[in-house]
N, CA, C and O atoms as CSV, one atom per row, in Angstrom:
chain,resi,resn,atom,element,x,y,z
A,1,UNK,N,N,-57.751,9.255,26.410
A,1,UNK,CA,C,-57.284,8.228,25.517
A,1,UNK,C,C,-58.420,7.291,25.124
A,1,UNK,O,O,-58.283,6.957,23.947
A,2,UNK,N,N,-59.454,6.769,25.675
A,2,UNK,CA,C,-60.203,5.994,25.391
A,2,UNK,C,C,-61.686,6.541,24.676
A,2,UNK,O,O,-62.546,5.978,23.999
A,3,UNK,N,N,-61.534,7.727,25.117
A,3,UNK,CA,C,-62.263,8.079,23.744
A,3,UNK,C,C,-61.477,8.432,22.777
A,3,UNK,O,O,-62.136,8.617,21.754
A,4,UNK,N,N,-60.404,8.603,22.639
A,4,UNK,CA,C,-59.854,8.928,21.059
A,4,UNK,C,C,-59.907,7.257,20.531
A,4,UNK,O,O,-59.790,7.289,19.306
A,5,UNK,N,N,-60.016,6.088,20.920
A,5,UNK,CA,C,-59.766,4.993,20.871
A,5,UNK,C,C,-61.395,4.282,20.371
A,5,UNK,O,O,-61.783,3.360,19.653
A,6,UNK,N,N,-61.842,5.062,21.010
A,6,UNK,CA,C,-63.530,4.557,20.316
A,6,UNK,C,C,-63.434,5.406,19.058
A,6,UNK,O,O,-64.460,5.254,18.395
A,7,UNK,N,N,-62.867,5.959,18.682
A,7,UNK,CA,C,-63.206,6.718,17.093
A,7,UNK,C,C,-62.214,5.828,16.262
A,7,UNK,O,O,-62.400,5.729,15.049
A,8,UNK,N,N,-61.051,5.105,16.935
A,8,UNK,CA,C,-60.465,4.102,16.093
A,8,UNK,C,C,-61.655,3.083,15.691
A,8,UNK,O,O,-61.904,2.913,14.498
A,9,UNK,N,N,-62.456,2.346,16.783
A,9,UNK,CA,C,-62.701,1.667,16.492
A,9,UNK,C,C,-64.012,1.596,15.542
A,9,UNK,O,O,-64.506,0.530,15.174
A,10,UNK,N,N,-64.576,3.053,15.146
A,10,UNK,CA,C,-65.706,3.815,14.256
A,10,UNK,C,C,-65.250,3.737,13.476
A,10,UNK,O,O,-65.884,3.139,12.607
A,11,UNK,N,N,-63.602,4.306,13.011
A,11,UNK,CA,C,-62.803,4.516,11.634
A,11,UNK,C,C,-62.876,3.213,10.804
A,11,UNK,O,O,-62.820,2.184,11.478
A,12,UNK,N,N,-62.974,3.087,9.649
A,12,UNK,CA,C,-62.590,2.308,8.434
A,12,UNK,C,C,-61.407,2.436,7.853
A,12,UNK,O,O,-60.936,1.687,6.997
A,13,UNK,N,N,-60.572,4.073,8.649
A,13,UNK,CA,C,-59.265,4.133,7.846
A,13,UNK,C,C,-58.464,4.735,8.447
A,13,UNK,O,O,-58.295,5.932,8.212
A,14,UNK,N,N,-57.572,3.913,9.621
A,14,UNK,CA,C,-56.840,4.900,10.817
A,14,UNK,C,C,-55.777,5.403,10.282
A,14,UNK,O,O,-55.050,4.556,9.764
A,15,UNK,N,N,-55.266,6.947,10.189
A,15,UNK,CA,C,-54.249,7.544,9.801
A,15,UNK,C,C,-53.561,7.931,10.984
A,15,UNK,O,O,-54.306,8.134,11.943
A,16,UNK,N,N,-52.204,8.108,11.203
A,16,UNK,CA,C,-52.100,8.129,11.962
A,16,UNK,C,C,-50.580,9.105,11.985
A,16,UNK,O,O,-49.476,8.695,11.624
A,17,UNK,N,N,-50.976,10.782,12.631
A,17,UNK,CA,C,-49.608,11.438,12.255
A,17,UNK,C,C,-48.764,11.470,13.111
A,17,UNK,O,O,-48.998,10.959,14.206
A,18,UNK,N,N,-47.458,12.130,12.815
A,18,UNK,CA,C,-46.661,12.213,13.848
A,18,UNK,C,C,-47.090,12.551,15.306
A,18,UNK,O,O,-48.118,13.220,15.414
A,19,UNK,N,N,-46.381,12.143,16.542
A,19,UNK,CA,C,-46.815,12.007,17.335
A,19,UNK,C,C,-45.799,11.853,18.625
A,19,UNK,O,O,-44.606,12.140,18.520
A,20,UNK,N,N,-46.424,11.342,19.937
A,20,UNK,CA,C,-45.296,11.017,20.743
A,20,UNK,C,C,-45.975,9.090,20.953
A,20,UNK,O,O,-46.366,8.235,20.158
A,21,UNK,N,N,-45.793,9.161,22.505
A,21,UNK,CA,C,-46.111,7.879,22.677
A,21,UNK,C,C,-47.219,7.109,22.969
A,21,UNK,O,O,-47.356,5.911,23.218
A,22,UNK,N,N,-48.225,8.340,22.864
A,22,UNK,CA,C,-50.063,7.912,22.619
A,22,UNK,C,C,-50.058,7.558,21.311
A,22,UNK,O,O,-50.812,6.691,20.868
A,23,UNK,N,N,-49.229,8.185,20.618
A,23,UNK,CA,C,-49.650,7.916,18.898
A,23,UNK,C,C,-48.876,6.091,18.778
A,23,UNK,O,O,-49.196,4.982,18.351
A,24,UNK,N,N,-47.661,6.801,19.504
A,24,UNK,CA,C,-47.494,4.412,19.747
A,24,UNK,C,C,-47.991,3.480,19.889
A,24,UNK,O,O,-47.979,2.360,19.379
A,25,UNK,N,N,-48.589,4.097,20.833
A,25,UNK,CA,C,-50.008,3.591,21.791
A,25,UNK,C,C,-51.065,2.835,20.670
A,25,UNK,O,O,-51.060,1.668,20.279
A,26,UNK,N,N,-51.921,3.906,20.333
A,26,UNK,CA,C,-52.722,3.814,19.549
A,26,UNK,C,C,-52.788,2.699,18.406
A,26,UNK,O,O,-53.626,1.844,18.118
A,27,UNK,N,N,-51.428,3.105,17.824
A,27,UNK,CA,C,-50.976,2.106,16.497
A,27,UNK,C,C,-50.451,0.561,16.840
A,27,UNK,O,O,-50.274,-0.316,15.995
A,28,UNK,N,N,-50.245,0.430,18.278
A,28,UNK,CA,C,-49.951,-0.617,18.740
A,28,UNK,C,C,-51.582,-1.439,19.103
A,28,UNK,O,O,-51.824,-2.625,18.882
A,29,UNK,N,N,-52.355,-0.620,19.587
A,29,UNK,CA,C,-53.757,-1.650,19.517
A,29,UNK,C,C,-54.298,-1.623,18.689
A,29,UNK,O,O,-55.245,-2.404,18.788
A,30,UNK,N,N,-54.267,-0.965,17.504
A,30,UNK,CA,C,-54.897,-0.924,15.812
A,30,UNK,C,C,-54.369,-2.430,15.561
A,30,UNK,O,O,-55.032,-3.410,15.220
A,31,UNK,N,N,-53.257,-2.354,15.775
A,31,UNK,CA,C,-52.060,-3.750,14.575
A,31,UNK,C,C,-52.923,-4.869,15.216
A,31,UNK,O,O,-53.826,-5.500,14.666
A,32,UNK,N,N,-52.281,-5.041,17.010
A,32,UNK,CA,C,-52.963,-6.073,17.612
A,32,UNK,C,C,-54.569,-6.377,17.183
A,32,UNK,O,O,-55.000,-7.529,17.235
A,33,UNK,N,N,-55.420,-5.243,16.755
A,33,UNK,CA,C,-56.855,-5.453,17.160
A,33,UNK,C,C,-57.050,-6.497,15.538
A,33,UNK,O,O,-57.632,-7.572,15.393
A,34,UNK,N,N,-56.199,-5.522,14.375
A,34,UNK,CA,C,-56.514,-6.118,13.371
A,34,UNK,C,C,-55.306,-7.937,13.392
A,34,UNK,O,O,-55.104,-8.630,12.395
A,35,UNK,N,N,-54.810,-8.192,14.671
A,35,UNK,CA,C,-53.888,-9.530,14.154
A,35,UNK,C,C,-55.112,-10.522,14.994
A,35,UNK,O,O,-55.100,-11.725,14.736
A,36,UNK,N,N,-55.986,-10.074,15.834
A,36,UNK,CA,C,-56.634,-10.544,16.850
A,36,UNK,C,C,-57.803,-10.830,16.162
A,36,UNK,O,O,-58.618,-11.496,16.800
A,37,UNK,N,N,-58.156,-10.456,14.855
A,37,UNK,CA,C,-59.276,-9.975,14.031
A,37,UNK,C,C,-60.124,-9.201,14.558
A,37,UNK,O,O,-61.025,-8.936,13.761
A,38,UNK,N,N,-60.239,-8.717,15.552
A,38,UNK,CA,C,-60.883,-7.363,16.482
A,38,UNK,C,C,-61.716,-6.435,15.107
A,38,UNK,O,O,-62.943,-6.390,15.013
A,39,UNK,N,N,-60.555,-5.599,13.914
A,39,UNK,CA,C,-60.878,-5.018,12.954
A,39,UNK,C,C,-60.440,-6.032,11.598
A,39,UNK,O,O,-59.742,-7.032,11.765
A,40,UNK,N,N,-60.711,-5.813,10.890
A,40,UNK,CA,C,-60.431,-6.280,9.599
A,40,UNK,C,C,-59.255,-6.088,9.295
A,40,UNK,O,O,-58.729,-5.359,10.135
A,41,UNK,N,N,-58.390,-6.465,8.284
A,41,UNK,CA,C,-57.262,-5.968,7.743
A,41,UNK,C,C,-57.252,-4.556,6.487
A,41,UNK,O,O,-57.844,-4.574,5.408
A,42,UNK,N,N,-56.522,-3.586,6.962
A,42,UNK,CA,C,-57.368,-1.803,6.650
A,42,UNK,C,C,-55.806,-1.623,6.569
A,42,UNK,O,O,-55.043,-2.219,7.329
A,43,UNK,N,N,-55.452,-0.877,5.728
A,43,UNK,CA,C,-54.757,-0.103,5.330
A,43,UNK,C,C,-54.175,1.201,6.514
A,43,UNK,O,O,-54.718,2.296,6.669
A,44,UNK,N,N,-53.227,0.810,7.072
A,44,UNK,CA,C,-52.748,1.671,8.115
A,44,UNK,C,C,-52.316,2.972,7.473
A,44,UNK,O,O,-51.633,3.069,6.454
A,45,UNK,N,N,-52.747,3.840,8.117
A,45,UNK,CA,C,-51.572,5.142,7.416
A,45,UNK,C,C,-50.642,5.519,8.715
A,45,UNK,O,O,-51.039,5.475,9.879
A,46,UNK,N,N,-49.154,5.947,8.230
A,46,UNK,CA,C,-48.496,6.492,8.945
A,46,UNK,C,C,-48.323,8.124,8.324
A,46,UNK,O,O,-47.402,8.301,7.526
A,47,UNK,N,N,-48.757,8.704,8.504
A,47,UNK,CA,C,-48.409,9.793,7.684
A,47,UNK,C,C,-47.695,10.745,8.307
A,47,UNK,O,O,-47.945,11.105,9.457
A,48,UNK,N,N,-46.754,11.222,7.591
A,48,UNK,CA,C,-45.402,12.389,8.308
A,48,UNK,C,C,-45.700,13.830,7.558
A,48,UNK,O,O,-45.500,14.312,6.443
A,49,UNK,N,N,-46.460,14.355,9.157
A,49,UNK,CA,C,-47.050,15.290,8.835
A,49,UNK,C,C,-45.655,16.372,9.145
A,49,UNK,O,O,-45.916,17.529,9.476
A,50,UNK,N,N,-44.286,15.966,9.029
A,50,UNK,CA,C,-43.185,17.038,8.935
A,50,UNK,C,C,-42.320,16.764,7.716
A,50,UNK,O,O,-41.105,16.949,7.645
A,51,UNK,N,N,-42.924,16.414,7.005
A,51,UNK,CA,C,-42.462,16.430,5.194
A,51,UNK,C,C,-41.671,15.858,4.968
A,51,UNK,O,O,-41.590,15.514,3.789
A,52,UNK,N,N,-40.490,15.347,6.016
A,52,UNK,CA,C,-39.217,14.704,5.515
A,52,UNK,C,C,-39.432,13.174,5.014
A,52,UNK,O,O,-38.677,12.396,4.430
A,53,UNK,N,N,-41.057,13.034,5.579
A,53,UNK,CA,C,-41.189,10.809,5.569
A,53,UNK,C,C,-40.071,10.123,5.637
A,53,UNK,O,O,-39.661,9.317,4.802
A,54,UNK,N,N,-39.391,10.547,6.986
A,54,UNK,CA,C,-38.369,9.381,7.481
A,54,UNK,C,C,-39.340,9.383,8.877
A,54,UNK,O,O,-39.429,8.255,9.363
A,55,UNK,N,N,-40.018,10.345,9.547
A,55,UNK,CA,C,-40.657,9.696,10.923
A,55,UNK,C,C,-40.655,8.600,11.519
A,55,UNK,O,O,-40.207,8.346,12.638
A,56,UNK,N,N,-41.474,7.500,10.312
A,56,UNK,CA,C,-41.967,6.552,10.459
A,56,UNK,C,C,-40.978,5.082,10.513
A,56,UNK,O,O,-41.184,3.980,11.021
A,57,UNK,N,N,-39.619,5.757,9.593
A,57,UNK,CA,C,-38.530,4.687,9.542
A,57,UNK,C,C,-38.476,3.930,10.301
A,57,UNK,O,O,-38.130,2.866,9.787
A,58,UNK,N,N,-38.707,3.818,11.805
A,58,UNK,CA,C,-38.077,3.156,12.877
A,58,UNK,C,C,-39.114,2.061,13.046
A,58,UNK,O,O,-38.856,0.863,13.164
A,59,UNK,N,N,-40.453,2.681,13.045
A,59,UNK,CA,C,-41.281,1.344,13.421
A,59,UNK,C,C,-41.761,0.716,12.456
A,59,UNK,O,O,-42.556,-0.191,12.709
A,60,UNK,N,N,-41.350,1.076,10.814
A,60,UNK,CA,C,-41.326,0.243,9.757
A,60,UNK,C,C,-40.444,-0.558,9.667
A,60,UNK,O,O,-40.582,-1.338,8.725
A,61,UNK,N,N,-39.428,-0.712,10.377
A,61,UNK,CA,C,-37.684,-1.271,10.536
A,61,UNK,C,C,-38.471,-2.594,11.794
A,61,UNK,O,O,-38.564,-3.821,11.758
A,62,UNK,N,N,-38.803,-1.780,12.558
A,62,UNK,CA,C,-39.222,-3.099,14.082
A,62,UNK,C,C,-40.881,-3.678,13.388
A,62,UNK,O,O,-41.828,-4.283,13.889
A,63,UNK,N,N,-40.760,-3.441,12.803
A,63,UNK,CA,C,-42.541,-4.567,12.867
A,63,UNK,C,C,-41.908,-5.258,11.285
A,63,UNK,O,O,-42.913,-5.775,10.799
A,64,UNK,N,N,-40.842,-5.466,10.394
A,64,UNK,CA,C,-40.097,-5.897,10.030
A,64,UNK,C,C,-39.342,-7.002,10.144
A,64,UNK,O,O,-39.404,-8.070,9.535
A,65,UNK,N,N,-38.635,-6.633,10.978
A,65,UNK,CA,C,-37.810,-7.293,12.019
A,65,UNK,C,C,-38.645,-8.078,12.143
A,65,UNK,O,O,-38.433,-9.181,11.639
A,66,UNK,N,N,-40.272,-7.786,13.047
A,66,UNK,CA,C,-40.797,-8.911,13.893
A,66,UNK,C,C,-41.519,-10.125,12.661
A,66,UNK,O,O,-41.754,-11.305,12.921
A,67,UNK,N,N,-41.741,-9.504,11.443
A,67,UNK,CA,C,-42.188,-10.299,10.474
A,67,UNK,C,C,-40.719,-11.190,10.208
A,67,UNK,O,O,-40.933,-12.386,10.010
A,68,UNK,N,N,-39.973,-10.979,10.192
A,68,UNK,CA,C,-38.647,-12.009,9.562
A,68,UNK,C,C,-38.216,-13.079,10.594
A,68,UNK,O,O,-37.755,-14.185,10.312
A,69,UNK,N,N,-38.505,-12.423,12.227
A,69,UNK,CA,C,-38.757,-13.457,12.722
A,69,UNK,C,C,-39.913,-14.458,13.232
A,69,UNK,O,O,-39.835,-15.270,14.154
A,70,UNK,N,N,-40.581,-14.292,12.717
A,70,UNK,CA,C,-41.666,-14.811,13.083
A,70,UNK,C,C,-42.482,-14.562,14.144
A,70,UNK,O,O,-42.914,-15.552,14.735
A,71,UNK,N,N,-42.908,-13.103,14.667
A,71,UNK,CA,C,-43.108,-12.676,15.666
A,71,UNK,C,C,-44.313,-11.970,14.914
A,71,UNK,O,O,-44.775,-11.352,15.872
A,72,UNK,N,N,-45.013,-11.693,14.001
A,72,UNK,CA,C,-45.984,-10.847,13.728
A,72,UNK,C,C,-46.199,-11.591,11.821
A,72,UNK,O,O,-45.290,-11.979,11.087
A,73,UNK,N,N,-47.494,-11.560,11.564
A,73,UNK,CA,C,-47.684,-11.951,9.874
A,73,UNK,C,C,-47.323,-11.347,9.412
A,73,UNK,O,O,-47.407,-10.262,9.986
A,74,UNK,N,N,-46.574,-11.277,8.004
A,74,UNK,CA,C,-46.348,-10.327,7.425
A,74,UNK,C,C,-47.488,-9.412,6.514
A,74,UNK,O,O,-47.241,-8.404,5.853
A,75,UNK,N,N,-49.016,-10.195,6.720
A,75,UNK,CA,C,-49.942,-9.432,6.368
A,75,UNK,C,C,-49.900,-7.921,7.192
A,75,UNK,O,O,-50.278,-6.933,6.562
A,76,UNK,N,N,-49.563,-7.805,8.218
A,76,UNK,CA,C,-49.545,-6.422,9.500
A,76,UNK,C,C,-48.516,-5.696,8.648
A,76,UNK,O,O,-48.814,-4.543,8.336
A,77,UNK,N,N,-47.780,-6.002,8.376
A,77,UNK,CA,C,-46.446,-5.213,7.101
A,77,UNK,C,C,-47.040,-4.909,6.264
A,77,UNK,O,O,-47.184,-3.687,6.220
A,78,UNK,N,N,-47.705,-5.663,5.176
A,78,UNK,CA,C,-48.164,-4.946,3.994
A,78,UNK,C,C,-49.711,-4.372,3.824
A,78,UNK,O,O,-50.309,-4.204,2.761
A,79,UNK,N,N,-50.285,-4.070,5.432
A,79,UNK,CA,C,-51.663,-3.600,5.319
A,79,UNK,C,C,-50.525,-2.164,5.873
A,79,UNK,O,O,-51.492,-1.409,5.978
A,80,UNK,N,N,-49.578,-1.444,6.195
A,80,UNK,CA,C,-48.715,-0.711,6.905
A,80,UNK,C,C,-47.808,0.684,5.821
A,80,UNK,O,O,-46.674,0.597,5.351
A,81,UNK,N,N,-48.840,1.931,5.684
A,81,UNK,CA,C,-48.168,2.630,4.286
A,81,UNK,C,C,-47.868,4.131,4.851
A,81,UNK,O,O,-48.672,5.046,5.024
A,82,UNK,N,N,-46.054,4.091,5.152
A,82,UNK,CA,C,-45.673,5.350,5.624
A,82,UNK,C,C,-45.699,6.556,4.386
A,82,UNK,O,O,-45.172,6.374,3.289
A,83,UNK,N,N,-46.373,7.744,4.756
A,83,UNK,CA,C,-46.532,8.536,3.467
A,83,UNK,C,C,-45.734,10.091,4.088
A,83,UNK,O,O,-45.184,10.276,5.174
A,84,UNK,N,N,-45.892,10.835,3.189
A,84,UNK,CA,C,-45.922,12.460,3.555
A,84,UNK,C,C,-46.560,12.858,2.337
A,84,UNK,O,O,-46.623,14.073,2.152
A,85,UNK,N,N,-47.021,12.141,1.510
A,85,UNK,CA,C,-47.693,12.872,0.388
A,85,UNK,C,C,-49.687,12.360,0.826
A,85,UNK,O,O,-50.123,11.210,0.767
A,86,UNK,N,N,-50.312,13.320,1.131
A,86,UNK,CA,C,-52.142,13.367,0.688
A,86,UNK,C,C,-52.350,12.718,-0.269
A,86,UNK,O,O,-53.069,11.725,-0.161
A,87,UNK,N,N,-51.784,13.076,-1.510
A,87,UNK,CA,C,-52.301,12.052,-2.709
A,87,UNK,C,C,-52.038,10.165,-2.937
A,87,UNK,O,O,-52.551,9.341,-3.695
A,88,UNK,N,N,-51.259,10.103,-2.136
A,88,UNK,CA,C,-50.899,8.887,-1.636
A,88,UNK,C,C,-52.076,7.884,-0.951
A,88,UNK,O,O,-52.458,6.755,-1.258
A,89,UNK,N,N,-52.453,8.773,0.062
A,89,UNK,CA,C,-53.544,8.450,1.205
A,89,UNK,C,C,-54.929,8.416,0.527
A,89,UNK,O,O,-55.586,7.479,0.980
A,90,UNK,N,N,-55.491,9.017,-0.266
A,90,UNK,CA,C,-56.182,9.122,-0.723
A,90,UNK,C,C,-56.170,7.945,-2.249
A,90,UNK,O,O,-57.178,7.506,-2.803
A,91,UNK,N,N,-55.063,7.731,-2.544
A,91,UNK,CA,C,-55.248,7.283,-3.601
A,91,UNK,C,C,-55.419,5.188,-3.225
A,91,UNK,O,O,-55.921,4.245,-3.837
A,92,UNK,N,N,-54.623,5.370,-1.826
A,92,UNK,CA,C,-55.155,3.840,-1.034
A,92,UNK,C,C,-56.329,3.652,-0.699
A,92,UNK,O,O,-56.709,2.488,-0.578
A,93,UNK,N,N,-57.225,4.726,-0.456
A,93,UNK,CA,C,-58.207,4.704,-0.018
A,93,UNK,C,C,-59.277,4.460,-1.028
A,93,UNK,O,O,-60.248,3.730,-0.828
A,94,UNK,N,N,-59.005,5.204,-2.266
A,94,UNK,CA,C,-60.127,4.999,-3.236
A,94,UNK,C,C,-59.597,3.616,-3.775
A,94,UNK,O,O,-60.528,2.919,-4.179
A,95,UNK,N,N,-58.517,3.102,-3.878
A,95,UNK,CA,C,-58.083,1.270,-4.494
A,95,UNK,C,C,-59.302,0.624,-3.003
A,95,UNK,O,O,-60.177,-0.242,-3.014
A,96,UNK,N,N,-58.947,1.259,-2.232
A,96,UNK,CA,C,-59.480,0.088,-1.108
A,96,UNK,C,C,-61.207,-0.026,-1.482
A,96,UNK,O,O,-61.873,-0.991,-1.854
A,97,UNK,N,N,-61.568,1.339,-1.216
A,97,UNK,CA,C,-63.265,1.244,-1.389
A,97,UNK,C,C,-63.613,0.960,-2.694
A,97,UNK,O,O,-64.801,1.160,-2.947
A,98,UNK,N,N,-62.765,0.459,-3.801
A,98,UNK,CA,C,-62.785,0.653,-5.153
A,98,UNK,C,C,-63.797,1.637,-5.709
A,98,UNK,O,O,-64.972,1.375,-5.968
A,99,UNK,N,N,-63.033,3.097,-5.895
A,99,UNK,CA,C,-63.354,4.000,-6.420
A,99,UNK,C,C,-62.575,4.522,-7.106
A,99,UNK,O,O,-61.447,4.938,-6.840
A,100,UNK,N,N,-63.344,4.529,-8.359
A,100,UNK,CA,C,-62.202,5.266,-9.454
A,100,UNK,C,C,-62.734,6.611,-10.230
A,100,UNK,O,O,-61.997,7.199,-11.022
């Protein structure tokens, strides 16, 4: 785990696919690192690498939640983009590095 965790902290653009509870893991010290300013604020990917893009429903619903109550910024919400489409991911990525 902690070396997959030093390549987070190399990345400029953590994607992050379906998974079990390392992949929780993971996305849980990304959010913190970027609320802590640890990383910058970066464009999360959730990507549902089983085509249906509901995967991600649940922890787009709870880090939600924690924005309405005042438990998390709602900047951590809108740096936060559940996909199943590549062209999606790619197309945040070139707005971000502004490349057109």
């Amino acid at each position: 785990r902690h070396s997959r965790q030093k390549w987070f902290e190399i990345a400029s653009f953590p994607i992050f696919n379906v998974g079990g509870l390392g992949s929780l893991e993971e996305l849980g010290i990304t959010l913190c690192n970027m609320k802590l300013s640890i990383l910058e604020p970066i464009p999360v990917i959730l990507f549902d690498t089983e085509g249906d893009g509901r995967f991600w429903d649940g922890i787009q619903s709870q880090i939600a939640e924690m924005v309405r109550k005042g438990r998390a910024p709602a900047w951590i919400a809108d740096n936060i983009v559940a996909t199943d489409d590549p062209e999606t991911v790619i197309r945040i990525y070139r707005e971000r590095l502004q490349l057109f």
